[in-house]
Coordinates of C-alpha atoms in Angstrom, one line a residue:
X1 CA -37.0 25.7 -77.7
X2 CA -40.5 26.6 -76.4
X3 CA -44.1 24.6 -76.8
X4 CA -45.9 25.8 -79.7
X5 CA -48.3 28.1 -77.6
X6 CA -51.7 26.6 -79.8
X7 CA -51.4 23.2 -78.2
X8 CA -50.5 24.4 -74.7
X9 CA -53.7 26.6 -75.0
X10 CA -56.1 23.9 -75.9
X11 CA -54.2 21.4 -73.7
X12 CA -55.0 23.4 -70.8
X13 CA -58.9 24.4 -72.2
X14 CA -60.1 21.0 -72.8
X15 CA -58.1 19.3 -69.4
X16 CA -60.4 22.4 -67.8
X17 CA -63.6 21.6 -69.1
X18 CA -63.3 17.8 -68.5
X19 CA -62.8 18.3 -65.1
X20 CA -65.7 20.6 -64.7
X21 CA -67.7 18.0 -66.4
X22 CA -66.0 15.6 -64.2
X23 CA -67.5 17.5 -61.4
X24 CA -71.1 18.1 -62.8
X25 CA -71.4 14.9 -63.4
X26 CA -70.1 12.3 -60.5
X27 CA -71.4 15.7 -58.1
X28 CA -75.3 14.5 -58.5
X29 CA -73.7 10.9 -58.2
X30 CA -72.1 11.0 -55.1
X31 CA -75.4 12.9 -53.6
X32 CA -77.3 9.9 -54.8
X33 CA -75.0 7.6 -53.4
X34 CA -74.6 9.7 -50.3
X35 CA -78.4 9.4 -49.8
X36 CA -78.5 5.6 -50.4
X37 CA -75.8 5.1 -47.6
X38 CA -78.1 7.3 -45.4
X39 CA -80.9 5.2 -46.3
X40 CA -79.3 1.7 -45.8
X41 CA -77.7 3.1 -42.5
X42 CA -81.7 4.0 -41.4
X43 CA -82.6 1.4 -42.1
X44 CA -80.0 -1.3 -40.3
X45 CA -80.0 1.4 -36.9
X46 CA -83.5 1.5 -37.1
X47 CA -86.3 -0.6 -39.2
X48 CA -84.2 -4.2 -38.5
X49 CA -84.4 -3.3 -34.9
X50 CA -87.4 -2.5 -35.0
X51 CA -88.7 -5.6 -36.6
X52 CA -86.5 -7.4 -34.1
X53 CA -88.3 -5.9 -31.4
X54 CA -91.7 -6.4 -32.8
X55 CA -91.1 -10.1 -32.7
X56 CA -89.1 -10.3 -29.3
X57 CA -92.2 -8.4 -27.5
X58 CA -94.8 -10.9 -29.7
X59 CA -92.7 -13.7 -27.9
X60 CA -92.6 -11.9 -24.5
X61 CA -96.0 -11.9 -24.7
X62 CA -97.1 -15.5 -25.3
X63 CA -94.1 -16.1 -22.5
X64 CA -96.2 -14.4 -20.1
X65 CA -99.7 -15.8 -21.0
X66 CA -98.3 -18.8 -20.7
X67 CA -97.0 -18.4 -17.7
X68 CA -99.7 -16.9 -16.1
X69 CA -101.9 -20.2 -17.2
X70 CA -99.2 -22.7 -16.2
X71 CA -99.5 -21.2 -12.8
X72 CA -103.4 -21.4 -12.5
X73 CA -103.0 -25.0 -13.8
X74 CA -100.3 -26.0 -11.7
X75 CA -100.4 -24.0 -8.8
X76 CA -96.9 -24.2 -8.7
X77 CA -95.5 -20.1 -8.2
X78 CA -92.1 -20.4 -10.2
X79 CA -94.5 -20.2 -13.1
X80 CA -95.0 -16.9 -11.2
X81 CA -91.4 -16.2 -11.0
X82 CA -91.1 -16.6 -14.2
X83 CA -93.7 -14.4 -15.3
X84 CA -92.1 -11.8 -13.2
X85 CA -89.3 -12.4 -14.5
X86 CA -90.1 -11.7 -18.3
X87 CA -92.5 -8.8 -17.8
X88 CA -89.7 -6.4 -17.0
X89 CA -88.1 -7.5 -20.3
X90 CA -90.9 -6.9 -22.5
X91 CA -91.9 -3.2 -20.8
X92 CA -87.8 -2.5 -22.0
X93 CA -88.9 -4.0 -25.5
X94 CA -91.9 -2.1 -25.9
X95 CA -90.3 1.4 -24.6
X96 CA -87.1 0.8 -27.1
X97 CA -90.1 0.0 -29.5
X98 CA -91.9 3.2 -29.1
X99 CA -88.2 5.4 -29.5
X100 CA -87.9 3.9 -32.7
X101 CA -91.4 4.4 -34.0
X102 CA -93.3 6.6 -31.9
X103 CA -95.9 7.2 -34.7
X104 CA -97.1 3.4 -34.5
X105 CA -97.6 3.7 -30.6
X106 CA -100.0 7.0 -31.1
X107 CA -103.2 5.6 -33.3
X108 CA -106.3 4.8 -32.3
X109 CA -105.2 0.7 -32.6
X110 CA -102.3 1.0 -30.7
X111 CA -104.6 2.8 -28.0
X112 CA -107.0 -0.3 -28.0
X113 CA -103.8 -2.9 -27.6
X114 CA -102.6 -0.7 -24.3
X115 CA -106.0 -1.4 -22.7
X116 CA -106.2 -4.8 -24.2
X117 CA -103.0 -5.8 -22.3
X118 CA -103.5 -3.3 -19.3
X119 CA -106.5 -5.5 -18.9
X120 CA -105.1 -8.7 -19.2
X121 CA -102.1 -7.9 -16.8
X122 CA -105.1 -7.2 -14.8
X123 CA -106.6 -10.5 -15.0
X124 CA -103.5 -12.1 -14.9
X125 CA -102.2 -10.0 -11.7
X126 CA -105.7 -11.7 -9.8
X127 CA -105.2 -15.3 -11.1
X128 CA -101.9 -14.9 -9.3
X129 CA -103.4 -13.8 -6.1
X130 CA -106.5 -16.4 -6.5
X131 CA -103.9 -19.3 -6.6
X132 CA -102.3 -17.9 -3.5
X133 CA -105.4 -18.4 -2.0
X134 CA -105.4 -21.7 -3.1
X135 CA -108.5 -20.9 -5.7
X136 CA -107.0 -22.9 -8.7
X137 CA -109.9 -23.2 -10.6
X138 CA -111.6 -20.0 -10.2
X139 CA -108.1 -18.9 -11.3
X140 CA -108.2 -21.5 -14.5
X141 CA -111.7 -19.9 -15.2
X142 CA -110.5 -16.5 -15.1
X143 CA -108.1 -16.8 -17.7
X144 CA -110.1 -19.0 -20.1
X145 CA -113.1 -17.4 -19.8
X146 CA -114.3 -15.1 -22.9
X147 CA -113.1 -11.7 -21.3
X148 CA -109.7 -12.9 -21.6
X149 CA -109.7 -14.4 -24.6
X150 CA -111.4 -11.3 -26.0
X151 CA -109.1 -9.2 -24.7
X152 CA -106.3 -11.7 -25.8
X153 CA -107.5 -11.6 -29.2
X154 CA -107.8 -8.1 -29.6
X155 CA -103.9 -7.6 -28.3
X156 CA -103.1 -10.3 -30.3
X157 CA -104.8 -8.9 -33.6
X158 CA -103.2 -5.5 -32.9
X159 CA -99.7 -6.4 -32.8
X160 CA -99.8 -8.5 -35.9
X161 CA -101.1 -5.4 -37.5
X162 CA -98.4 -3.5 -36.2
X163 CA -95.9 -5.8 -37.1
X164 CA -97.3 -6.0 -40.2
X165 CA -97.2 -2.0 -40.8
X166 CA -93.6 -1.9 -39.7
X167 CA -93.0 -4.6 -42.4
X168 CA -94.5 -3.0 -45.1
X169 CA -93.0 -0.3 -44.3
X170 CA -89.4 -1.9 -44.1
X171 CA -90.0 -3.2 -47.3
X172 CA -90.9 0.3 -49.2
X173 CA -87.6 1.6 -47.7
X174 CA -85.8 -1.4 -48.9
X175 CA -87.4 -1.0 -51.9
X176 CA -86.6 3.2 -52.2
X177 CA -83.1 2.2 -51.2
X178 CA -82.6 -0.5 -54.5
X179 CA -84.3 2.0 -56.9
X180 CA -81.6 4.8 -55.7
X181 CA -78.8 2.3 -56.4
X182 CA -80.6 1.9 -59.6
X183 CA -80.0 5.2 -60.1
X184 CA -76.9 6.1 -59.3
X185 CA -75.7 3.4 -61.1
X186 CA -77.5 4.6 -64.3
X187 CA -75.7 7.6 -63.5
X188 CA -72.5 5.9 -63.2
X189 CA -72.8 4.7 -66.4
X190 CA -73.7 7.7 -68.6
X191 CA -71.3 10.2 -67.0
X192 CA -68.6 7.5 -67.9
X193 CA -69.8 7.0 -71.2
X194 CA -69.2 10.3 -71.3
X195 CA -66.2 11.0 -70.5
X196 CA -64.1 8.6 -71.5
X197 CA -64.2 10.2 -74.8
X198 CA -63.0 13.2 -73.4
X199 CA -60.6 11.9 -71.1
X200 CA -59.4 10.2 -74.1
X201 CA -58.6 13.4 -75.7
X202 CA -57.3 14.7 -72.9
X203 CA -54.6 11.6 -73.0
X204 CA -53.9 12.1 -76.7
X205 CA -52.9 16.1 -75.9
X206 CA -51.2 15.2 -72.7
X207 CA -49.1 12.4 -75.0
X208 CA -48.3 15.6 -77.8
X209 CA -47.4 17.9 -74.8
X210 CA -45.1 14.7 -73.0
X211 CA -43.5 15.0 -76.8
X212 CA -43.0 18.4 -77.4
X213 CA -41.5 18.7 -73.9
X214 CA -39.9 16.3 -74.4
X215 CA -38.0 18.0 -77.2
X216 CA -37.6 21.3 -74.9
X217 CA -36.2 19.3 -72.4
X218 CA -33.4 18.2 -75.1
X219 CA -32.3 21.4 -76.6
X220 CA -32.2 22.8 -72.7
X221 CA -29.7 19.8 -71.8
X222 CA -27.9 20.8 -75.2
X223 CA -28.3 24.5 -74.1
X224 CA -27.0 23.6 -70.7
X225 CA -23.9 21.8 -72.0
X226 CA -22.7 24.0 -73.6
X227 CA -23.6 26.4 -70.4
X228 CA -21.8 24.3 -68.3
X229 CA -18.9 23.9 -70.4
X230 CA -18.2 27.8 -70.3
X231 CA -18.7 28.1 -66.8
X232 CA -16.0 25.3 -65.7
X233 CA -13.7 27.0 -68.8
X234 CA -14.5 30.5 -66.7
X235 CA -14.2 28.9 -63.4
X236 CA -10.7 27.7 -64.3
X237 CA -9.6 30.8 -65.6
X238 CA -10.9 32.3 -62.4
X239 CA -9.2 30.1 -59.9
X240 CA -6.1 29.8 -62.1
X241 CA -6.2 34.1 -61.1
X242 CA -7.3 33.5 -58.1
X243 CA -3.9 31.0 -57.4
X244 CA -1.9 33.7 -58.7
X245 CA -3.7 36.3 -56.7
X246 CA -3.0 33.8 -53.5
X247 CA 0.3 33.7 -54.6
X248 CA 0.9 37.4 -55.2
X249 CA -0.6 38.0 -51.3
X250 CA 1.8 35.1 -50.1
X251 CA 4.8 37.2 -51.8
X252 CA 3.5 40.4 -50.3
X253 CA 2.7 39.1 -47.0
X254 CA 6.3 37.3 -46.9
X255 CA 7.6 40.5 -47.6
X256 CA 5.5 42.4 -45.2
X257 CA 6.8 40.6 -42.9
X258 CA 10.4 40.5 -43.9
X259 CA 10.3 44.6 -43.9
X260 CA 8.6 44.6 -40.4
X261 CA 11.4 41.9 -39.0
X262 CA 14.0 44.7 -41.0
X263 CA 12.7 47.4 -39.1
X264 CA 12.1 46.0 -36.0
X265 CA 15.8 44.6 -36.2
X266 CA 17.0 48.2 -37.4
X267 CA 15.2 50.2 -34.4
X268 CA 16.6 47.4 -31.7
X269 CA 19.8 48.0 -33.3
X270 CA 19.4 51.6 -32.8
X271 CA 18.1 51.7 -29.6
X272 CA 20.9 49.1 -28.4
X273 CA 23.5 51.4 -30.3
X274 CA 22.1 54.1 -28.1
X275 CA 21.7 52.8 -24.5
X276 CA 25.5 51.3 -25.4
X277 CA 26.9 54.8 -26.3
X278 CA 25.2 56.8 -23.9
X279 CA 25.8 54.4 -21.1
X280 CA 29.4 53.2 -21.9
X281 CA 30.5 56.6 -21.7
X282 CA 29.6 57.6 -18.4
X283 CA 30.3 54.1 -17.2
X284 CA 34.0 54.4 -18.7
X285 CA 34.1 57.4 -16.8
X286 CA 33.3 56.2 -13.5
X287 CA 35.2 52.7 -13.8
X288 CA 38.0 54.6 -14.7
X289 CA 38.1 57.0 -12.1
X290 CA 37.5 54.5 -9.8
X291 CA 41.0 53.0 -9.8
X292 CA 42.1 56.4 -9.0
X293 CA 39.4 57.0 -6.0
X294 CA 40.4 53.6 -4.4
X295 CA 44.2 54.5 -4.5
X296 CA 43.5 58.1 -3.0
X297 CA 41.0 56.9 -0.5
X298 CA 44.1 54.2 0.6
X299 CA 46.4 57.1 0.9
X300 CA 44.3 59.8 2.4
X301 CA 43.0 57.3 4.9
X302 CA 46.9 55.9 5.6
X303 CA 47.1 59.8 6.1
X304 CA 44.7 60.2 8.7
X305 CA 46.2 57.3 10.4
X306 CA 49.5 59.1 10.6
X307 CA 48.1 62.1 11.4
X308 CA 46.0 60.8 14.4
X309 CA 49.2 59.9 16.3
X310 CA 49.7 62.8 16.8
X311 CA 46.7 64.9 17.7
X312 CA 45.6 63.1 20.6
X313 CA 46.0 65.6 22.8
X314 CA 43.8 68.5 20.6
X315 CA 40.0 67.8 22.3
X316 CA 38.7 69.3 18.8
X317 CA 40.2 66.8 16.6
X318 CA 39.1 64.2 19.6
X319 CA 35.8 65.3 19.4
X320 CA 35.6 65.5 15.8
X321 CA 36.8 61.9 15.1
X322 CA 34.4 60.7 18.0
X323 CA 31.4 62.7 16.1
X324 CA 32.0 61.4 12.3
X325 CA 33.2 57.9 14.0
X326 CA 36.0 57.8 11.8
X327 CA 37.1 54.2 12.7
X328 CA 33.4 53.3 10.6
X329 CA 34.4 55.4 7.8
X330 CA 37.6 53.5 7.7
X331 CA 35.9 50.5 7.6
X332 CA 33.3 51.2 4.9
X333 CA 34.9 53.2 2.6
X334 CA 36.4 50.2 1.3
X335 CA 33.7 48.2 1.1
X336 CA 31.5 50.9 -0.9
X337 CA 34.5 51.3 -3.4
X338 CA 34.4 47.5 -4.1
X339 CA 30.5 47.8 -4.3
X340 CA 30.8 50.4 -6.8
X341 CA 33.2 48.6 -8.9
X342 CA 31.2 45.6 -8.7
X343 CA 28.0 48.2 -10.3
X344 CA 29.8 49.2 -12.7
X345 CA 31.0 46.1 -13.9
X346 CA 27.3 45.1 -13.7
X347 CA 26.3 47.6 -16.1
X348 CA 28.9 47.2 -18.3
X349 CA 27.7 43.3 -18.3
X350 CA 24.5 43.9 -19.4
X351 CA 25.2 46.8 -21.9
X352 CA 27.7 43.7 -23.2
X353 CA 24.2 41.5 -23.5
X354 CA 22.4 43.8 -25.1
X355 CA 25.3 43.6 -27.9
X356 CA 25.2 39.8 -27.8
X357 CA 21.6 39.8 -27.9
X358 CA 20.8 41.8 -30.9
X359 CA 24.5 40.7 -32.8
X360 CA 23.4 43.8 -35.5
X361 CA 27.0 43.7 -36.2
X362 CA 27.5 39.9 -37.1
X363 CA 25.8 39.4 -40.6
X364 CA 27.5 36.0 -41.2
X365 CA 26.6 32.8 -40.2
X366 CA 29.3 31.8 -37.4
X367 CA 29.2 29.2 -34.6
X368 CA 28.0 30.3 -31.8
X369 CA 27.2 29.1 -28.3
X370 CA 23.2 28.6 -28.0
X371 CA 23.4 28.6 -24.0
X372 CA 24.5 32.3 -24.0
X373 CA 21.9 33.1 -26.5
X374 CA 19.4 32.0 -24.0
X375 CA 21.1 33.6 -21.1
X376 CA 21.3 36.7 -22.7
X377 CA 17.4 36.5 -23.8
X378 CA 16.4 35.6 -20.2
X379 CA 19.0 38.5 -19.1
X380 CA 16.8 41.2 -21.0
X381 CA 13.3 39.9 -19.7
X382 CA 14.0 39.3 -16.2
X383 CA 11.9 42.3 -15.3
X384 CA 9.0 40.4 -16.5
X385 CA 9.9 37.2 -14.1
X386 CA 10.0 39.1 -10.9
X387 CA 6.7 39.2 -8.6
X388 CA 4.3 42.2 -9.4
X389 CA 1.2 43.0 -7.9
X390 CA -1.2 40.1 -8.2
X391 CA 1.1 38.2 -10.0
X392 CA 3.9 35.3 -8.7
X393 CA 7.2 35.2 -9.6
X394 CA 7.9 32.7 -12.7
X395 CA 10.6 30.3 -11.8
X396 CA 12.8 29.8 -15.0
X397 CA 14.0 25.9 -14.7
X398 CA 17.8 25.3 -17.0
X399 CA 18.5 21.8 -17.7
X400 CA 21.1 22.5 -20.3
X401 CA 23.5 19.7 -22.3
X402 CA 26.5 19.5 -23.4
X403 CA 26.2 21.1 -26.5
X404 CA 29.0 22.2 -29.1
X405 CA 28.9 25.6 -30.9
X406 CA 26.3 26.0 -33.9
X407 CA 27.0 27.7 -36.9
X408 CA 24.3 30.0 -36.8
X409 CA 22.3 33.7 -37.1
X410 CA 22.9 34.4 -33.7
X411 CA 20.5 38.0 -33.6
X412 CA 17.9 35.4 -35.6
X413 CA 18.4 32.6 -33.1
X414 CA 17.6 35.5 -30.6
X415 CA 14.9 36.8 -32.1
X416 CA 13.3 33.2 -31.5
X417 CA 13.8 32.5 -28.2
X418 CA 12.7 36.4 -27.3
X419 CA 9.1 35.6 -28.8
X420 CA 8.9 32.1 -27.6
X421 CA 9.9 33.3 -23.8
X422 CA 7.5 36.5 -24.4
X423 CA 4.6 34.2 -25.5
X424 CA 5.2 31.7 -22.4
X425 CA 5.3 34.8 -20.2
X426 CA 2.1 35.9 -21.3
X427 CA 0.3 32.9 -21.1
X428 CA 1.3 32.4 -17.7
X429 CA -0.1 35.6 -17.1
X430 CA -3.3 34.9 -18.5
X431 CA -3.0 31.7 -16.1
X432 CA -2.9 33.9 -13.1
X433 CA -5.8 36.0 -14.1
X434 CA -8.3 32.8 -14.5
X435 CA -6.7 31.7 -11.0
X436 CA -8.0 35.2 -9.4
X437 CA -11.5 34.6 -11.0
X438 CA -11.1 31.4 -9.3
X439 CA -11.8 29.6 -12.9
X440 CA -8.8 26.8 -11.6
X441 CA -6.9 26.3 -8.7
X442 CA -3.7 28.0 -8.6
X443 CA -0.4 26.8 -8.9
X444 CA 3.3 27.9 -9.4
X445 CA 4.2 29.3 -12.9
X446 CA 7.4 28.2 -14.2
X447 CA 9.6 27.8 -17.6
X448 CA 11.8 25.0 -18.0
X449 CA 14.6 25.2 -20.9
X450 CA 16.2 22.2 -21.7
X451 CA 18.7 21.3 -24.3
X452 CA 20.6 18.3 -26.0
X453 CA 22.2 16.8 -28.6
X454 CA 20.6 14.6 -31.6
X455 CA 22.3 12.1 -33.6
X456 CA 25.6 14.2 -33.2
X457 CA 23.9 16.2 -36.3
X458 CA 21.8 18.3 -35.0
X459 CA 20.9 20.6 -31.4
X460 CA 17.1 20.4 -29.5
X461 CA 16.0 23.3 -27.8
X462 CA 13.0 22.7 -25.9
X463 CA 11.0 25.5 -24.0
X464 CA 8.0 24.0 -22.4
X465 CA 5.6 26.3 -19.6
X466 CA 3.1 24.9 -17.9
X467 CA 0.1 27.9 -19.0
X468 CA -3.5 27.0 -20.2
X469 CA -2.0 25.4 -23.2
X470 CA -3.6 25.8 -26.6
X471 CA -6.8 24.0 -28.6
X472 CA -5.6 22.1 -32.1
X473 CA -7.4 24.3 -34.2
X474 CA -5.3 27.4 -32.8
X475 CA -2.2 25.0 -33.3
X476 CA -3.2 24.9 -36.8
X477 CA -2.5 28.2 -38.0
X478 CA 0.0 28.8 -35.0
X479 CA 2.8 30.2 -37.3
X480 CA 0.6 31.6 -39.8
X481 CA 1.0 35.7 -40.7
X482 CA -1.0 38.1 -39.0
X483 CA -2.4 35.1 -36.8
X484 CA -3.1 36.3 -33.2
X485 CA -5.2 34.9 -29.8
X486 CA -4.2 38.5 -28.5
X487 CA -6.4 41.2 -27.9
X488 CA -6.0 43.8 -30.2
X489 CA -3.1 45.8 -29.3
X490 CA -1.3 43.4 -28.0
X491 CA 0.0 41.5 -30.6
X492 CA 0.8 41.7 -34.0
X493 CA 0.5 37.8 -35.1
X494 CA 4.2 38.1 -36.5
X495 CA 6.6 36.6 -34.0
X496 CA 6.2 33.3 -34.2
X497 CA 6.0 33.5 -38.3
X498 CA 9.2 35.1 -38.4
X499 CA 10.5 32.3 -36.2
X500 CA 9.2 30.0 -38.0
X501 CA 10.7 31.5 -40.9
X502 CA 14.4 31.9 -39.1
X503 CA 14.2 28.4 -37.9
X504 CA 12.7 26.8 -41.3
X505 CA 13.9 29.1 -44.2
X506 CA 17.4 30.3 -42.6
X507 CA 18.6 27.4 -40.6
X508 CA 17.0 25.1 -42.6
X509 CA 15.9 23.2 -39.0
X510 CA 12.3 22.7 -37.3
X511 CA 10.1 23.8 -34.6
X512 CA 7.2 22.3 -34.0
X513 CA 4.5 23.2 -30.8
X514 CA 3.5 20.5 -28.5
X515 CA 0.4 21.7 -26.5
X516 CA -3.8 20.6 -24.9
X517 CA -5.8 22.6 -23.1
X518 CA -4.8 22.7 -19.4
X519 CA -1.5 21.0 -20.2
X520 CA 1.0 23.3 -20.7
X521 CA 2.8 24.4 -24.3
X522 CA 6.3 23.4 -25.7
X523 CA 8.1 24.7 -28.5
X524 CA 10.9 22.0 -29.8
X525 CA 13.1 23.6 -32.1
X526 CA 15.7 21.7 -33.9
X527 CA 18.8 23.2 -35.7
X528 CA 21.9 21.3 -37.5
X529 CA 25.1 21.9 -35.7
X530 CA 26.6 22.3 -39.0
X531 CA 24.9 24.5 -42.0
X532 CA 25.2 23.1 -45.8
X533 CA 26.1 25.7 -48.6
X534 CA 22.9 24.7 -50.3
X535 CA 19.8 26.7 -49.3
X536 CA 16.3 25.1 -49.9
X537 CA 13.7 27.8 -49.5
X538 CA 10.7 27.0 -48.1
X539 CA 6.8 28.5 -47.9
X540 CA 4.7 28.9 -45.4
X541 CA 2.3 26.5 -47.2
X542 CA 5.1 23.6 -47.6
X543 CA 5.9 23.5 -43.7
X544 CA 3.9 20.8 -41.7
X545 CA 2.4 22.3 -38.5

């Protein structure tokens, strides 16, 4: 609902013209009123003063007079003194006098009271001198005879005129000052007879405006209710899709990640499937031939033995044996058989690992011994624990318990401590290069791995590094999809969900990440030694980091 368009028209016409006639009118007043202020302020800086003046040098005057005739009476000179004293004071008021009105000191009277009282300084000036000379009364005469007191009354007469001037014309100022309060008081007075009429009318549209916005205002709220009640219906509707949509990416994220675990399980499988085929062939080969090169070796060299008896006295043979030193050969041949044995046993140990490691071929749950897990783990990254270039040798630290088998996904279990022990790795890394900047002081790397029983139900594995640790806002979404520190190309932000998810969802234990900057990280993960049959999934929204 909109103002009717007639009132807010005249509204705004008439509040226009009263304010110009607002304007027009209290404009001439506040000129008068600024002209009265000028006029007062004239006359308090200037005619009062100048009164006051007029009266102090009337009084310095009859000081000095007197004065001068005290001294020719007396003959006592502090009348002198003080005569001396006061005449400096009344040159100041008569200069200050003249600023303030230099028209009154410029007429043909004021001229006659300058040589009126240069003359009677004069006079007075030799009365002085006279009584110094001890003439008192020649000095009494001078200043009572008629010269004096002719020159006396003329000075006298022409300051009382002056005075009298600068008091009449005080008093027509005053007087111009009243009759322009007069005024703008009259002023006052008609504009506001004037306008409160229209001001008035100016209220009463203002009160029918208040009104009829007042009724707008209404049907908006109304307007905006109802508003407001389709855009919270909408915005339910929208996050009740959005929930779904959140829900949809959680299932497709989960299962993302569930085909990259697959494949990533799958090419292991088929790269340990591989390395085991096309090593346990040739190393069958060799350990079996073996046998058979250890039992020849015995007999060919038990052979030689025989044979040497009896060619002692052939200086080719001699000369042959002393040239290949055969009694060496004897010795070592041995001993390299044994070391090749001991190779080939080697190989077929860590071919055996890899087959432990990845257990492709154990689907089942099935209890399993969680130190050889860890073993075998640390067996296929010890390449990455060894001294490089720039980089110490990490010093792994076991401080395993007495623990029982666990029922258990043994490649999943795996799995968990390959990322965890990569992770550490890496951040210990990352150590070493802030400790070549010279960003901390460097200090041995190492991994300790300690395990133990809980409460007879359940197994702790803890695996605690002593890196750069990690803030609690990266600890936060630590085992979230997709969620790396890394640079890019160098990690995925998927191993530690899937552990999470192995841990949590398949073995129905915890892990949890204990870590501060500069203090190291550990990863405590928690498994039941025994599995129930029933399986309680859980989200990655439900866990508690």
């Amino acid at each position: 609902m909109h103002l009717p368009y007639k009132v807010r028209f005249v509204a705004s016409q008439l509040v226009t013209v009263t304010v110009l006639l607002t304007l027009l009118l209290f404009l001439p007043q506040i000129w008068l009123n600024w002209q009265a202020y000028y006029n007062f302020n004239s006359i308090t800086k200037h005619e009062f003063k100048l009164q006051t003046l007029s009266d102090e040098i009337t009084y310095l005057d009859e000081v000095l007079t007197m004065s001068a005739r005290m001294n020719a009476a007396t003959g006592n000179s502090t009348w002198e003194e003080r005569y001396r004293k006061f005449e400096p004071q009344l040159d100041i008021a008569i200069k200050e006098s003249i600023k303030l009105a230099p028209q009154a000191y410029k007429n043909e009277d004021a001229k006659k009271i300058d040589v009126a009282n240069q003359r009677l300084v004069t006079m007075e000036y030799e009365s002085f001198e006279l009584v110094k000379k001890n003439h008192k009364e020649t000095a009494q005469l001078l200043l009572s005879n008629r010269e004096y007191e002719t020159q006396k009354h003329i000075y006298a007469d022409g300051v009382t005129k002056r005075n009298r001037n600068i008091s009449f014309e005080l008093q027509q100022k005053v007087d111009e000052y009243y009759k322009k309060i007069f005024w703008a008081v009259l002023e006052s007075i008609i504009s506001l007879t004037m306008l409160i009429p229209a001001w008035l009318l100016v209220l009463h549209l203002l009160q029918q405006y208040l009104k009829a916005k007042k009724i707008a205002q209404a049907a908006l709220e109304e307007a905006n209710c109802r508003l407001e009640m389709q855009v919270a219906e909408r915005t339910a509707k929208l996050k009740y899709k959005n929930f779904q949509l959140q829900q949809t990416l959680q299932q497709l994220q989960h299962t993302q990640v569930q085909l990259i675990q697959t494949e990533k399980m799958s090419s292991l499988g088929q790269l340990v499937a591989g390395v085991a085929h096309e090593i346990n062939n040739p190393v069958n080969f060799i350990s079996g031939n073996l046998l058979h090169i250890k039992e020849y070796s015995l007999q060919l060299l038990t052979l030689i033995k025989l044979y040497q008896q009896y060619s002692n006295y052939n200086p080719e043979i001699t000369s042959l044996i002393k040239k290949m030193d055969l009694e060496f050969i004897i010795d070592d041949m041995p001993k390299i058989l044994s070391s090749m044995a001991v190779g080939t046993e080697r190989i077929c140990e860590i071919v055996l690992t890899l087959r432990n490691f990845s257990r492709l071929d154990e689907a089942e749950m099935k209890p399993v011994d969680i130190h050889e897990g860890i073993n075998s783990t640390l067996l296929i990254l010890q390449h990455r624990f060894k001294e490089k270039h720039k980089q110490q040798e990490i010093a792994v630290i076991k401080d395993y318990g007495n623990l029982p088998l666990v029922e258990c996904y043994a490649g999943g279990l795996n799995q968990v401590f390959m990322n965890i022990f990569s992770n550490a790795i890496d951040a210990l890394y990352e150590r070493e290069v802030e400790c070549l900047k010279g960003e901390i002081k460097k200090h041995h790397s190492f991994i300790i791995v300690h395990t133990q029983i809980k409460n007879e139900d359940c197994v702790i594995i803890s695996i605690k590094d002593n890196g750069p640790g990690i803030t609690d806002e990266v600890k936060t979404r630590l085992f979230d999809p997709f969620f790396t520190t890394k640079p890019i190309g160098k990690g995925t932000g998927l191993g530690l969900s899937i552990s999470y998810k192995i841990i949590v969802d398949k073995h129905k234990g915890k892990i949890n990440c204990i870590s501060a900057p500069g203090k190291g990280t550990e990863f405590v993960i928690e498994i039941p030694i025994k599995q129930t049959r029933e399986v309680t999934i859980l989200t990655p929204d439900s866990r508690s980091k």
